[in-house]
Amino acid sequence: MFLATAPGKVILVGEHAVVYGRPAIAAPVWQTVATATIAPAAPGSGCHIIAPDVGLALRLADAGDDEPLAVVTRLALARLGITRAPDWQITLHSDIPIASGMGSGAALSTALVRAVMLGAGHAAEPAEVSDLVYESERFYHGTPSGIDNTVVAYGMPIWFVKGQPPEPFVPAHPISLAIADSGIRSPTK
């Protein structure tokens, strides 16, 4: 069995401007996470993805390209040179509020990519994970800035400019941050 996690995120400064190439600062929120667990499935059964928090249960071979979690799974397997999906049951859970701007989709995809890489015996380096998640985010969001996948995959506060490598963001003094979920959902697509 393989387990991988990924944090939620907040964009502290530059949320909308980052799409247009302006800098932004973002931080992971480790108090809320997504997890992906891979367990062996019956031989010949294929790869199944189950995400009970969002009511999803699918067989990878039957899923279309309109399903972001299937897309990111296929991308990760292809990156690893795996042409036939292993007989796995992948279970995803998340306590990150959906459609709240906290990166729930990026976190689920990041945990999933990490688990697939671990399951295939491959080290899950942050840059490679971020790249794969960005590709899947393009399917869902069209032209994302890349900040969500980057801060979630690296798991540290970053200074981010679209198209440039992220830089660690280390404030001169400790920062306390209170995050409240209003419960109001808004499409982030």
C-alpha positions as a LaTeX table, in Angstrom:
\begin{tabular}{lrrr}
\hline
Residue & $x$ (\AA) & $y$ (\AA) & $z$ (\AA) \\
\hline
Met1 & 0.00 & 0.00 & 0.00 \\
Phe2 & 1.20 & 3.52 & $-0.81$ \\
Leu3 & $-0.01$ & 6.76 & 0.79 \\
Ala4 & 0.68 & 10.31 & $-0.37$ \\
Thr5 & $-0.59$ & 13.66 & 0.87 \\
Ala6 & $-0.78$ & 17.24 & $-0.33$ \\
Pro7 & $-1.81$ & 20.45 & 1.46 \\
Gly8 & $-4.40$ & 23.04 & 0.66 \\
Lys9 & $-3.13$ & 26.53 & $-0.17$ \\
Val10 & $-3.81$ & 30.22 & 0.18 \\
Ile11 & $-2.68$ & 33.02 & $-2.07$ \\
Leu12 & $-1.61$ & 35.84 & 0.22 \\
Val13 & $-0.93$ & 38.52 & $-2.40$ \\
Gly14 & $-1.57$ & 38.76 & $-6.13$ \\
Glu15 & $-4.39$ & 36.24 & $-6.62$ \\
His16 & $-5.81$ & 37.64 & $-9.86$ \\
Ala17 & $-2.73$ & 39.45 & $-11.15$ \\
Val18 & $-0.69$ & 36.22 & $-11.17$ \\
Val19 & $-2.63$ & 35.00 & $-14.22$ \\
Tyr20 & $-1.22$ & 38.00 & $-16.14$ \\
Gly21 & 2.41 & 37.40 & $-15.19$ \\
Arg22 & 2.53 & 39.57 & $-12.07$ \\
Pro23 & 4.15 & 38.17 & $-8.90$ \\
Ala24 & 2.17 & 36.50 & $-6.14$ \\
Ile25 & 2.92 & 35.01 & $-2.75$ \\
Ala26 & 1.24 & 31.76 & $-1.73$ \\
Ala27 & 1.55 & 29.35 & 1.16 \\
Pro28 & 0.54 & 25.75 & 1.79 \\
Val29 & $-2.09$ & 25.05 & 4.43 \\
Trp30 & $-1.05$ & 21.77 & 6.05 \\
Gln31 & $-3.97$ & 21.89 & 8.48 \\
Thr32 & $-6.18$ & 20.72 & 5.61 \\
Val33 & $-4.98$ & 17.99 & 3.25 \\
Ala34 & $-5.80$ & 15.62 & 0.43 \\
Thr35 & $-4.64$ & 12.00 & 0.56 \\
Ala36 & $-4.26$ & 9.30 & $-2.06$ \\
Thr37 & $-3.90$ & 5.65 & $-1.11$ \\
Ile38 & $-2.98$ & 2.93 & $-3.59$ \\
Ala39 & $-3.83$ & $-0.67$ & $-2.76$ \\
Pro40 & $-3.49$ & $-3.71$ & $-5.01$ \\
Ala41 & $-6.66$ & $-4.67$ & $-6.87$ \\
Ala42 & $-7.69$ & $-8.08$ & $-8.18$ \\
Pro43 & $-5.47$ & $-9.26$ & $-11.04$ \\
Gly44 & $-6.86$ & $-8.15$ & $-14.39$ \\
Ser45 & $-9.33$ & $-5.69$ & $-12.86$ \\
Gly46 & $-7.46$ & $-2.58$ & $-13.98$ \\
Cys47 & $-7.03$ & 0.70 & $-12.18$ \\
His48 & $-9.97$ & 2.11 & $-10.22$ \\
Ile49 & $-10.18$ & 5.60 & $-8.73$ \\
Ile50 & $-12.56$ & 6.16 & $-5.84$ \\
Ala51 & $-13.14$ & 9.60 & $-4.32$ \\
Pro52 & $-16.09$ & 9.27 & $-1.93$ \\
Asp53 & $-15.88$ & 12.93 & $-0.84$ \\
Val54 & $-16.96$ & 13.99 & $-4.35$ \\
Gly55 & $-19.04$ & 10.92 & $-5.22$ \\
Leu56 & $-16.60$ & 9.58 & $-7.78$ \\
Ala57 & $-15.94$ & 5.95 & $-8.63$ \\
Leu58 & $-14.45$ & 5.09 & $-12.00$ \\
Arg59 & $-12.38$ & 2.54 & $-13.86$ \\
Leu60 & $-9.47$ & 4.33 & $-15.52$ \\
Ala61 & $-9.85$ & 2.44 & $-18.80$ \\
Asp62 & $-13.49$ & 3.58 & $-19.08$ \\
Ala63 & $-13.01$ & 7.22 & $-18.01$ \\
Gly64 & $-13.06$ & 10.00 & $-20.57$ \\
Asp65 & $-10.72$ & 12.94 & $-20.93$ \\
Asp66 & $-13.31$ & 15.15 & $-19.22$ \\
Glu67 & $-12.46$ & 13.57 & $-15.86$ \\
Pro68 & $-9.52$ & 15.50 & $-14.31$ \\
Leu69 & $-8.44$ & 12.70 & $-11.96$ \\
Ala70 & $-8.32$ & 10.20 & $-14.82$ \\
Val71 & $-6.35$ & 12.69 & $-16.91$ \\
Val72 & $-3.72$ & 13.27 & $-14.22$ \\
Thr73 & $-3.43$ & 9.53 & $-13.56$ \\
Arg74 & $-2.83$ & 8.85 & $-17.25$ \\
Leu75 & $-0.31$ & 11.69 & $-17.45$ \\
Ala76 & 1.64 & 10.32 & $-14.48$ \\
Leu77 & 1.64 & 6.77 & $-15.85$ \\
Ala78 & 2.74 & 8.00 & $-19.29$ \\
Arg79 & 5.55 & 10.07 & $-17.75$ \\
Leu80 & 6.77 & 6.88 & $-16.09$ \\
Gly81 & 6.59 & 4.95 & $-19.37$ \\
Ile82 & 3.73 & 2.75 & $-18.13$ \\
Thr83 & 1.40 & 2.00 & $-21.03$ \\
Arg84 & $-0.97$ & $-0.38$ & $-19.23$ \\
Ala85 & $-2.42$ & 0.83 & $-15.94$ \\
Pro86 & $-1.59$ & $-1.44$ & $-13.00$ \\
Asp87 & $-4.29$ & $-3.33$ & $-11.11$ \\
Trp88 & $-4.72$ & $-0.72$ & $-8.40$ \\
Gln89 & $-7.48$ & 0.71 & $-6.28$ \\
Ile90 & $-6.71$ & 4.38 & $-5.70$ \\
Thr91 & $-8.75$ & 5.99 & $-2.93$ \\
Leu92 & $-8.77$ & 9.76 & $-2.54$ \\
His93 & $-9.93$ & 11.79 & 0.45 \\
Ser94 & $-9.79$ & 15.50 & 1.15 \\
Asp95 & $-10.87$ & 17.82 & 3.91 \\
Ile96 & $-10.06$ & 20.90 & 1.80 \\
Pro97 & $-13.24$ & 22.87 & 1.06 \\
Ile98 & $-14.21$ & 22.49 & $-2.61$ \\
Ala99 & $-14.64$ & 25.64 & $-4.75$ \\
Ser100 & $-13.22$ & 27.82 & $-1.99$ \\
Gly101 & $-9.97$ & 28.95 & $-3.61$ \\
Met102 & $-7.89$ & 26.70 & $-1.33$ \\
Gly103 & $-6.56$ & 24.48 & $-4.10$ \\
Ser104 & $-8.65$ & 21.36 & $-3.49$ \\
Gly105 & $-8.30$ & 20.18 & $-7.09$ \\
Ala106 & $-4.55$ & 20.79 & $-7.19$ \\
Ala107 & $-4.13$ & 19.03 & $-3.85$ \\
Leu108 & $-6.11$ & 15.95 & $-4.94$ \\
Ser109 & $-4.13$ & 15.78 & $-8.17$ \\
Thr110 & $-0.82$ & 16.27 & $-6.35$ \\
Ala111 & $-1.56$ & 13.51 & $-3.83$ \\
Leu112 & $-2.65$ & 11.27 & $-6.71$ \\
Val113 & 0.50 & 11.90 & $-8.79$ \\
Arg114 & 2.72 & 11.31 & $-5.76$ \\
Ala115 & 0.94 & 8.04 & $-4.96$ \\
Val116 & 1.17 & 6.82 & $-8.57$ \\
Met117 & 4.89 & 7.62 & $-8.64$ \\
Leu118 & 5.48 & 5.88 & $-5.33$ \\
Gly119 & 3.42 & 2.89 & $-6.45$ \\
Ala120 & 5.57 & 2.64 & $-9.57$ \\
Gly121 & 8.79 & 2.88 & $-7.54$ \\
His122 & 9.65 & 6.39 & $-8.75$ \\
Ala123 & 10.75 & 9.31 & $-6.56$ \\
Ala124 & 8.14 & 12.05 & $-6.57$ \\
Glu125 & 10.22 & 15.22 & $-7.02$ \\
Pro126 & 8.26 & 18.48 & $-6.48$ \\
Ala127 & 9.10 & 19.99 & $-9.89$ \\
Glu128 & 7.98 & 16.87 & $-11.77$ \\
Val129 & 4.81 & 16.53 & $-9.68$ \\
Ser130 & 4.01 & 20.22 & $-10.19$ \\
Asp131 & 4.51 & 19.90 & $-13.95$ \\
Leu132 & 2.12 & 16.94 & $-14.21$ \\
Val133 & $-0.51$ & 18.59 & $-12.04$ \\
Tyr134 & $-0.22$ & 21.79 & $-14.11$ \\
Glu135 & $-0.94$ & 19.78 & $-17.26$ \\
Ser136 & $-4.08$ & 18.35 & $-15.66$ \\
Glu137 & $-5.10$ & 21.80 & $-14.36$ \\
Arg138 & $-5.01$ & 23.02 & $-17.97$ \\
Phe139 & $-7.70$ & 20.44 & $-18.81$ \\
Tyr140 & $-9.92$ & 21.78 & $-16.05$ \\
His141 & $-9.12$ & 25.51 & $-15.82$ \\
Gly142 & $-7.99$ & 26.28 & $-19.37$ \\
Thr143 & $-5.10$ & 28.67 & $-18.75$ \\
Pro144 & $-4.16$ & 28.46 & $-15.07$ \\
Ser145 & $-1.33$ & 30.56 & $-13.67$ \\
Gly146 & 0.44 & 27.52 & $-12.22$ \\
Ile147 & 0.52 & 28.88 & $-8.68$ \\
Asp148 & $-1.86$ & 26.29 & $-7.19$ \\
Asn149 & 0.03 & 23.23 & $-8.43$ \\
Thr150 & 3.38 & 24.82 & $-7.57$ \\
Val151 & 2.71 & 25.78 & $-3.95$ \\
Val152 & 0.90 & 22.49 & $-3.30$ \\
Ala153 & 3.60 & 20.31 & $-4.90$ \\
Tyr154 & 6.49 & 22.14 & $-3.22$ \\
Gly155 & 4.65 & 22.35 & 0.11 \\
Met156 & 6.31 & 25.60 & 1.16 \\
Pro157 & 5.58 & 29.34 & 0.92 \\
Ile158 & 6.64 & 30.69 & $-2.47$ \\
Trp159 & 7.15 & 33.85 & $-4.46$ \\
Phe160 & 5.65 & 32.97 & $-7.82$ \\
Val161 & 5.75 & 34.52 & $-11.28$ \\
Lys162 & 4.09 & 32.60 & $-14.13$ \\
Gly163 & 6.66 & 30.92 & $-16.37$ \\
Gln164 & 9.52 & 31.24 & $-13.87$ \\
Pro165 & 10.83 & 28.78 & $-11.28$ \\
Pro166 & 9.28 & 29.37 & $-7.85$ \\
Glu167 & 11.36 & 31.04 & $-5.18$ \\
Pro168 & 11.03 & 30.16 & $-1.50$ \\
Phe169 & 9.33 & 32.95 & 0.42 \\
Val170 & 10.77 & 33.43 & 3.88 \\
Pro171 & 9.32 & 36.38 & 5.80 \\
Ala172 & 11.66 & 38.42 & 7.97 \\
His173 & 9.40 & 37.84 & 10.99 \\
Pro174 & 6.99 & 35.03 & 11.92 \\
Ile175 & 3.51 & 35.44 & 10.47 \\
Ser176 & 0.24 & 34.26 & 11.98 \\
Leu177 & $-2.65$ & 33.77 & 9.61 \\
Ala178 & $-6.30$ & 33.06 & 10.34 \\
Ile179 & $-8.27$ & 31.39 & 7.55 \\
Ala180 & $-12.04$ & 31.15 & 7.73 \\
Asp181 & $-14.30$ & 29.17 & 5.42 \\
Ser182 & $-17.42$ & 31.23 & 4.70 \\
Gly183 & $-19.17$ & 28.18 & 3.32 \\
Ile184 & $-19.93$ & 30.07 & 0.12 \\
Arg185 & $-18.79$ & 28.08 & $-2.89$ \\
Ser186 & $-17.67$ & 29.79 & $-6.05$ \\
Pro187 & $-16.63$ & 28.22 & $-9.33$ \\
Thr188 & $-12.88$ & 28.55 & $-9.75$ \\
Lys189 & $-12.90$ & 27.37 & $-13.35$ \\
\hline
\end{tabular}
